[in-house]
GROMACS .gro file of C-alpha atoms in nm:
model
  273
    1LEU     CA    1  12.551  10.389  13.949
    2ALA     CA    2  12.822  10.157  13.853
    3PRO     CA    3  13.003  10.183  14.185
    4TYR     CA    4  12.699  10.071  14.347
    5LEU     CA    5  12.626   9.766  14.127
    6ASP     CA    6  12.708   9.408  14.201
    7GLU     CA    7  12.804   9.377  13.839
    8GLU     CA    8  12.807   9.617  13.524
    9MET     CA    9  12.511   9.462  13.427
   10PHE     CA   10  12.106   9.497  13.371
   11ALA     CA   11  11.827   9.264  13.246
   12PHE     CA   12  11.517   9.348  13.109
   13SER     CA   13  11.190   9.169  13.056
   14VAL     CA   14  10.858   9.320  12.914
   15PRO     CA   15  10.512   9.276  13.059
   16THR     CA   16  10.339   8.915  12.996
   17ASP     CA   17   9.999   8.811  13.064
   18THR     CA   18  10.093   8.679  13.399
   19LEU     CA   19  10.379   8.913  13.507
   20ALA     CA   20  10.447   9.285  13.489
   21GLY     CA   21  10.776   9.421  13.297
   22GLU     CA   22  11.097   9.446  13.519
   23LEU     CA   23  11.404   9.628  13.475
   24VAL     CA   24  11.690   9.476  13.714
   25LEU     CA   25  12.008   9.708  13.769
   26GLY     CA   26  12.356   9.524  13.824
   27GLY     CA   27  12.253   9.142  13.773
   28VAL     CA   28  11.930   8.926  13.673
   29ASP     CA   29  11.616   8.810  13.831
   30GLU     CA   30  11.636   8.422  13.771
   31SER     CA   31  11.279   8.393  13.847
   32ARG     CA   32  11.205   8.554  13.536
   33PHE     CA   33  11.356   8.304  13.266
   34VAL     CA   34  11.390   7.924  13.258
   35GLY     CA   35  11.759   7.719  13.238
   36GLU     CA   36  12.088   7.902  13.169
   37LEU     CA   37  12.165   8.221  12.995
   38GLN     CA   38  12.333   8.168  12.668
   39TRP     CA   39  12.604   8.436  12.569
   40ILE     CA   40  12.686   8.601  12.288
   41ASP     CA   41  12.944   8.846  12.229
   42VAL     CA   42  12.850   9.240  12.129
   43SER     CA   43  12.997   9.333  11.792
   44THR     CA   44  12.981   9.700  11.868
   45PRO     CA   45  13.066   9.773  12.217
   46HIS     CA   46  13.000  10.133  12.338
   47LYS     CA   47  12.763  10.209  12.047
   48TYR     CA   48  12.471   9.944  11.996
   49TRP     CA   49  12.373   9.634  12.150
   50GLN     CA   50  12.432   9.473  11.851
   51ALA     CA   51  12.538   9.100  11.765
   52ALA     CA   52  12.658   8.922  11.456
   53LEU     CA   53  12.372   8.736  11.341
   54THR     CA   54  12.484   8.387  11.164
   55SER     CA   55  12.124   8.349  10.991
   56ALA     CA   56  11.753   8.420  11.047
   57SER     CA   57  11.459   8.192  10.879
   58ILE     CA   58  11.079   8.181  10.911
   59GLY     CA   59  11.005   7.793  10.814
   60ALA     CA   60  11.153   7.675  10.528
   61GLN     CA   61  11.246   8.048  10.420
   62PRO     CA   62  11.594   8.202  10.477
   63LEU     CA   63  11.609   8.566  10.571
   64GLY     CA   64  11.888   8.792  10.492
   65GLY     CA   65  12.074   8.995  10.764
   66SER     CA   66  12.424   8.950  10.927
   67ALA     CA   67  12.337   9.150  11.232
   68ALA     CA   68  12.081   9.208  11.484
   69VAL     CA   69  12.050   9.527  11.742
   70PHE     CA   70  11.884   9.449  12.096
   71ASP     CA   71  11.650   9.741  12.122
   72THR     CA   72  11.453   9.775  12.411
   73GLY     CA   73  11.284  10.120  12.254
   74THR     CA   74  11.144   9.956  11.962
   75THR     CA   75  10.804   9.814  11.950
   76LEU     CA   76  10.839   9.600  11.644
   77LEU     CA   77  11.067   9.373  11.458
   78VAL     CA   78  11.230   9.582  11.200
   79THR     CA   79  11.422   9.443  10.906
   80THR     CA   80  11.483   9.530  10.541
   81GLU     CA   81  11.197   9.551  10.276
   82ALA     CA   82  11.326   9.224  10.105
   83ASN     CA   83  11.298   9.038  10.452
   84ALA     CA   84  10.965   9.184  10.522
   85TRP     CA   85  10.828   9.061  10.179
   86ALA     CA   86  10.981   8.723  10.246
   87PHE     CA   87  10.806   8.706  10.600
   88ALA     CA   88  10.498   8.767  10.471
   89GLY     CA   89  10.472   8.547  10.162
   90ALA     CA   90  10.584   8.290  10.393
   91ILE     CA   91  10.286   8.322  10.635
   92ASP     CA   92  10.048   8.352  10.361
   93ALA     CA   93   9.956   8.703  10.458
   94TRP     CA   94   9.760   8.969  10.286
   95CYS     CA   95   9.912   9.303  10.232
   96TYR     CA   96   9.703   9.622  10.208
   97ASP     CA   97   9.874   9.895  10.011
   98TRP     CA   98   9.750  10.235  10.010
   99VAL     CA   99   9.695  10.411   9.666
  100ASN     CA  100   9.652  10.769   9.687
  101ALA     CA  101   9.521  10.779   9.345
  102THR     CA  102   9.198  10.590   9.429
  103SER     CA  103   9.201  10.706   9.802
  104SER     CA  104   9.139  10.298   9.873
  105TYR     CA  105   9.399  10.006   9.941
  106ASP     CA  106   9.508   9.766   9.708
  107VAL     CA  107   9.454   9.413   9.884
  108ARG     CA  108   9.593   9.121   9.753
  109ARG     CA  109   9.843   8.833   9.898
  110CYS     CA  110  10.188   8.938   9.987
  111ALA     CA  111  10.347   8.685   9.775
  112GLU     CA  112  10.178   8.769   9.490
  113ALA     CA  113  10.239   9.166   9.540
  114ASP     CA  114  10.525   9.362   9.385
  115ALA     CA  115  10.827   9.317   9.626
  116ALA     CA  116  11.000   9.634   9.457
  117ALA     CA  117  10.735   9.834   9.631
  118PRO     CA  118  10.746   9.969   9.979
  119PHE     CA  119  10.635   9.714  10.218
  120PRO     CA  120  10.280   9.815  10.338
  121ASP     CA  121  10.205   9.923  10.703
  122LEU     CA  122   9.896   9.676  10.715
  123VAL     CA  123   9.972   9.317  10.659
  124VAL     CA  124   9.714   9.041  10.814
  125ALA     CA  125   9.723   8.681  10.849
  126PRO     CA  126   9.537   8.386  11.005
  127CYS     CA  127   9.635   8.393  11.366
  128GLY     CA  128   9.741   8.034  11.336
  129ALA     CA  129   9.983   8.074  11.052
  130GLY     CA  130  10.334   8.067  11.010
  131ASP     CA  131  10.606   7.876  11.198
  132ASP     CA  132  10.864   8.048  11.467
  133LEU     CA  133  11.112   8.306  11.363
  134VAL     CA  134  11.430   8.171  11.393
  135PHE     CA  135  11.723   8.375  11.494
  136ARG     CA  136  12.095   8.201  11.497
  137PHE     CA  137  12.399   8.366  11.682
  138GLY     CA  138  12.694   8.112  11.616
  139ALA     CA  139  12.597   7.844  11.872
  140VAL     CA  140  12.291   7.999  12.019
  141GLU     CA  141  11.936   8.015  11.851
  142ALA     CA  142  11.659   8.197  11.976
  143ARG     CA  143  11.274   8.192  11.873
  144VAL     CA  144  10.984   8.415  11.837
  145PRO     CA  145  10.667   8.206  11.805
  146ARG     CA  146  10.389   8.317  11.603
  147ASP     CA  147  10.163   8.442  11.890
  148GLN     CA  148  10.412   8.722  11.945
  149TYR     CA  149  10.480   8.816  11.597
  150LEU     CA  150  10.131   8.825  11.514
  151TYR     CA  151   9.876   9.001  11.733
  152GLY     CA  152   9.501   8.998  11.764
  153GLN     CA  153   9.255   9.284  11.736
  154ASP     CA  154   9.029   9.451  12.026
  155CYS     CA  155   8.742   9.467  11.767
  156ASP     CA  156   8.413   9.631  11.906
  157GLU     CA  157   8.168   9.454  11.713
  158ALA     CA  158   7.903   9.740  11.783
  159LEU     CA  159   8.111  10.034  11.633
  160GLU     CA  160   8.363   9.835  11.396
  161PHE     CA  161   8.318   9.617  11.098
  162ARG     CA  162   8.574   9.343  10.944
  163ASP     CA  163   8.642   9.278  10.606
  164CYS     CA  164   8.667   8.968  10.430
  165ARG     CA  165   8.994   8.900  10.578
  166GLY     CA  166   8.896   9.003  10.910
  167VAL     CA  167   9.060   9.359  10.972
  168CYS     CA  168   8.827   9.581  11.184
  169TRP     CA  169   8.735   9.924  11.025
  170PRO     CA  170   8.511  10.182  11.183
  171ASN     CA  171   8.130  10.154  11.105
  172GLU     CA  172   8.146  10.527  10.921
  173TYR     CA  173   8.377  10.368  10.649
  174LEU     CA  174   8.080  10.186  10.542
  175SER     CA  175   7.871  10.501  10.447
  176TRP     CA  176   8.190  10.681  10.334
  177ILE     CA  177   8.271  10.444  10.049
  178ASP     CA  178   7.904  10.307  10.013
  179ASP     CA  179   8.060   9.959   9.977
  180GLY     CA  180   7.761   9.728  10.006
  181TYR     CA  181   7.891   9.435   9.858
  182CYS     CA  182   8.210   9.193   9.861
  183ASP     CA  183   8.459   9.226   9.597
  184ASP     CA  184   8.826   9.171   9.506
  185GLY     CA  185   8.978   9.482   9.692
  186SER     CA  186   8.901   9.702   9.380
  187ALA     CA  187   8.669   9.899   9.563
  188GLY     CA  188   8.916   9.919   9.869
  189ILE     CA  189   8.951   9.798  10.235
  190PHE     CA  190   8.541   9.788  10.299
  191LEU     CA  191   8.493   9.429  10.186
  192ASN     CA  192   8.240   9.304  10.475
  193CYS     CA  193   8.189   8.984  10.355
  194PRO     CA  194   8.053   8.867  10.711
  195ARG     CA  195   7.774   9.113  10.740
  196PHE     CA  196   7.705   9.097  10.350
  197ASP     CA  197   7.722   8.716  10.343
  198CYS     CA  198   8.027   8.576  10.259
  199ASP     CA  199   7.884   8.282  10.056
  200ARG     CA  200   7.843   8.585   9.822
  201CYS     CA  201   8.223   8.588   9.697
  202PRO     CA  202   8.372   8.279   9.779
  203GLN     CA  203   8.612   8.308   9.497
  204TYR     CA  204   8.797   8.603   9.695
  205ASP     CA  205   8.907   8.395  10.008
  206CYS     CA  206   8.725   8.498  10.262
  207ILE     CA  207   8.850   8.365  10.600
  208GLU     CA  208   8.575   8.123  10.772
  209ASP     CA  209   8.546   8.295  11.095
  210ALA     CA  210   8.673   8.643  11.064
  211ALA     CA  211   8.599   8.737  11.418
  212ASP     CA  212   8.843   8.471  11.584
  213ASP     CA  213   9.112   8.410  11.298
  214ALA     CA  214   9.250   8.770  11.213
  215CYS     CA  215   9.615   8.898  11.303
  216LEU     CA  216   9.815   9.184  11.235
  217LEU     CA  217  10.186   9.140  11.158
  218SER     CA  218  10.459   9.293  11.415
  219VAL     CA  219  10.723   9.345  11.126
  220ALA     CA  220  10.825   9.656  11.008
  221ALA     CA  221  11.052   9.753  10.681
  222ASP     CA  222  11.305  10.002  10.662
  223ASP     CA  223  11.597   9.963  10.434
  224SER     CA  224  11.822  10.242  10.601
  225VAL     CA  225  11.886  10.026  10.908
  226GLY     CA  226  12.065   9.769  10.698
  227THR     CA  227  12.020   9.509  10.956
  228TRP     CA  228  11.751   9.353  11.193
  229ILE     CA  229  11.631   9.554  11.505
  230LEU     CA  230  11.481   9.305  11.780
  231GLY     CA  231  11.239   9.531  11.970
  232ASP     CA  232  10.973   9.438  12.238
  233VAL     CA  233  10.846   9.137  12.013
  234PHE     CA  234  11.155   8.966  12.045
  235PHE     CA  235  11.145   9.067  12.423
  236SER     CA  236  10.826   8.907  12.481
  237ALA     CA  237  10.938   8.592  12.443
  238THR     CA  238  11.320   8.590  12.561
  239TYR     CA  239  11.481   8.751  12.875
  240VAL     CA  240  11.795   8.945  12.790
  241ALA     CA  241  12.085   9.033  12.997
  242PHE     CA  242  12.326   9.370  12.910
  243ASP     CA  243  12.663   9.262  13.014
  244HIS     CA  244  12.829   9.589  12.968
  245GLY     CA  245  13.150   9.477  13.183
  246ASN     CA  246  13.216   9.181  12.943
  247LYS     CA  247  13.035   9.317  12.613
  248ARG     CA  248  12.792   9.030  12.595
  249LEU     CA  249  12.455   8.950  12.577
  250GLY     CA  250  12.257   8.685  12.757
  251LEU     CA  251  11.949   8.491  12.630
  252ALA     CA  252  11.702   8.298  12.805
  253PRO     CA  253  11.347   8.175  12.756
  254LEU     CA  254  11.105   8.376  12.958
  255ALA     CA  255  10.910   8.140  13.204
  256SER     CA  256  10.658   8.082  12.933
  257GLY     CA  257  10.848   8.140  12.656
  258PRO     CA  258  11.069   7.894  12.407
  259ALA     CA  259  11.417   7.855  12.503
  260PRO     CA  260  11.728   7.953  12.311
  261VAL     CA  261  11.884   7.637  12.224
  262PRO     CA  262  12.204   7.518  12.037
  263ALA     CA  263  12.181   7.583  11.672
  264PRO     CA  264  12.161   7.234  11.431
  265THR     CA  265  12.500   7.115  11.323
  266ALA     CA  266  12.353   7.067  11.002
  267PRO     CA  267  12.449   7.317  10.665
  268LEU     CA  268  12.199   7.578  10.685
  269SER     CA  269  12.018   7.726  10.382
  270PRO     CA  270  12.162   7.987  10.190
  271GLU     CA  271  12.049   8.358  10.256
  272PRO     CA  272  11.850   8.487   9.936
  273SER     CA  273  12.073   8.666   9.701
   0.00000   0.00000   0.00000
């Protein structure tokens, strides 16, 4: 296709609540982003769309990593185990760790869990919790807002129930575990405080309104990647142009997303050792 394109470039945007997803060959669609594209160099041309990462952080919590791969074929944000644990702790999330020996989940605050253990697949936090996730590529800064890295659940209240922290589970799980009371997680995931009156177990931090305030974390951990992989969670806030001819990436905010801006000149917090 290259001989028929105006430029050796393609651009990608994922579907939003108001716009369909789009792939543009040979240029960009300026109606899909705000402002000017901010350009960063690709560090591994002809292999991955990877760029050198100056820093990453969530609120005041610095996160490790020296590179980021921009991958439209990945759904989540993927990072190291250490970063995932630090991320979850920074937003006061709850971790659901499956325990084979008891055929149940060990449920506890991620900040209090064993960070040497594998990061769990199921992590829940209040939907309003957490600051923007910030990536800095030299002089360019891109943000993933909390409503992108946390996503809500479509819970069918007729067929599912919510546990103390708002996670949806099928009703048949209640009879399977025979858990008719609130508890601290030792009996598994089936902590149906809204059904069995949350005031029976206030010491276990039942959220005030589970139906409106429980979101799941869109972050996966994999030490084998050795870097960040920025999937659709990142693209849901940022328009990305892939300039093959000049070996660079252009970043701009989607029409409804936050803009990449020049990084602050103040010294950044050191990465965790």
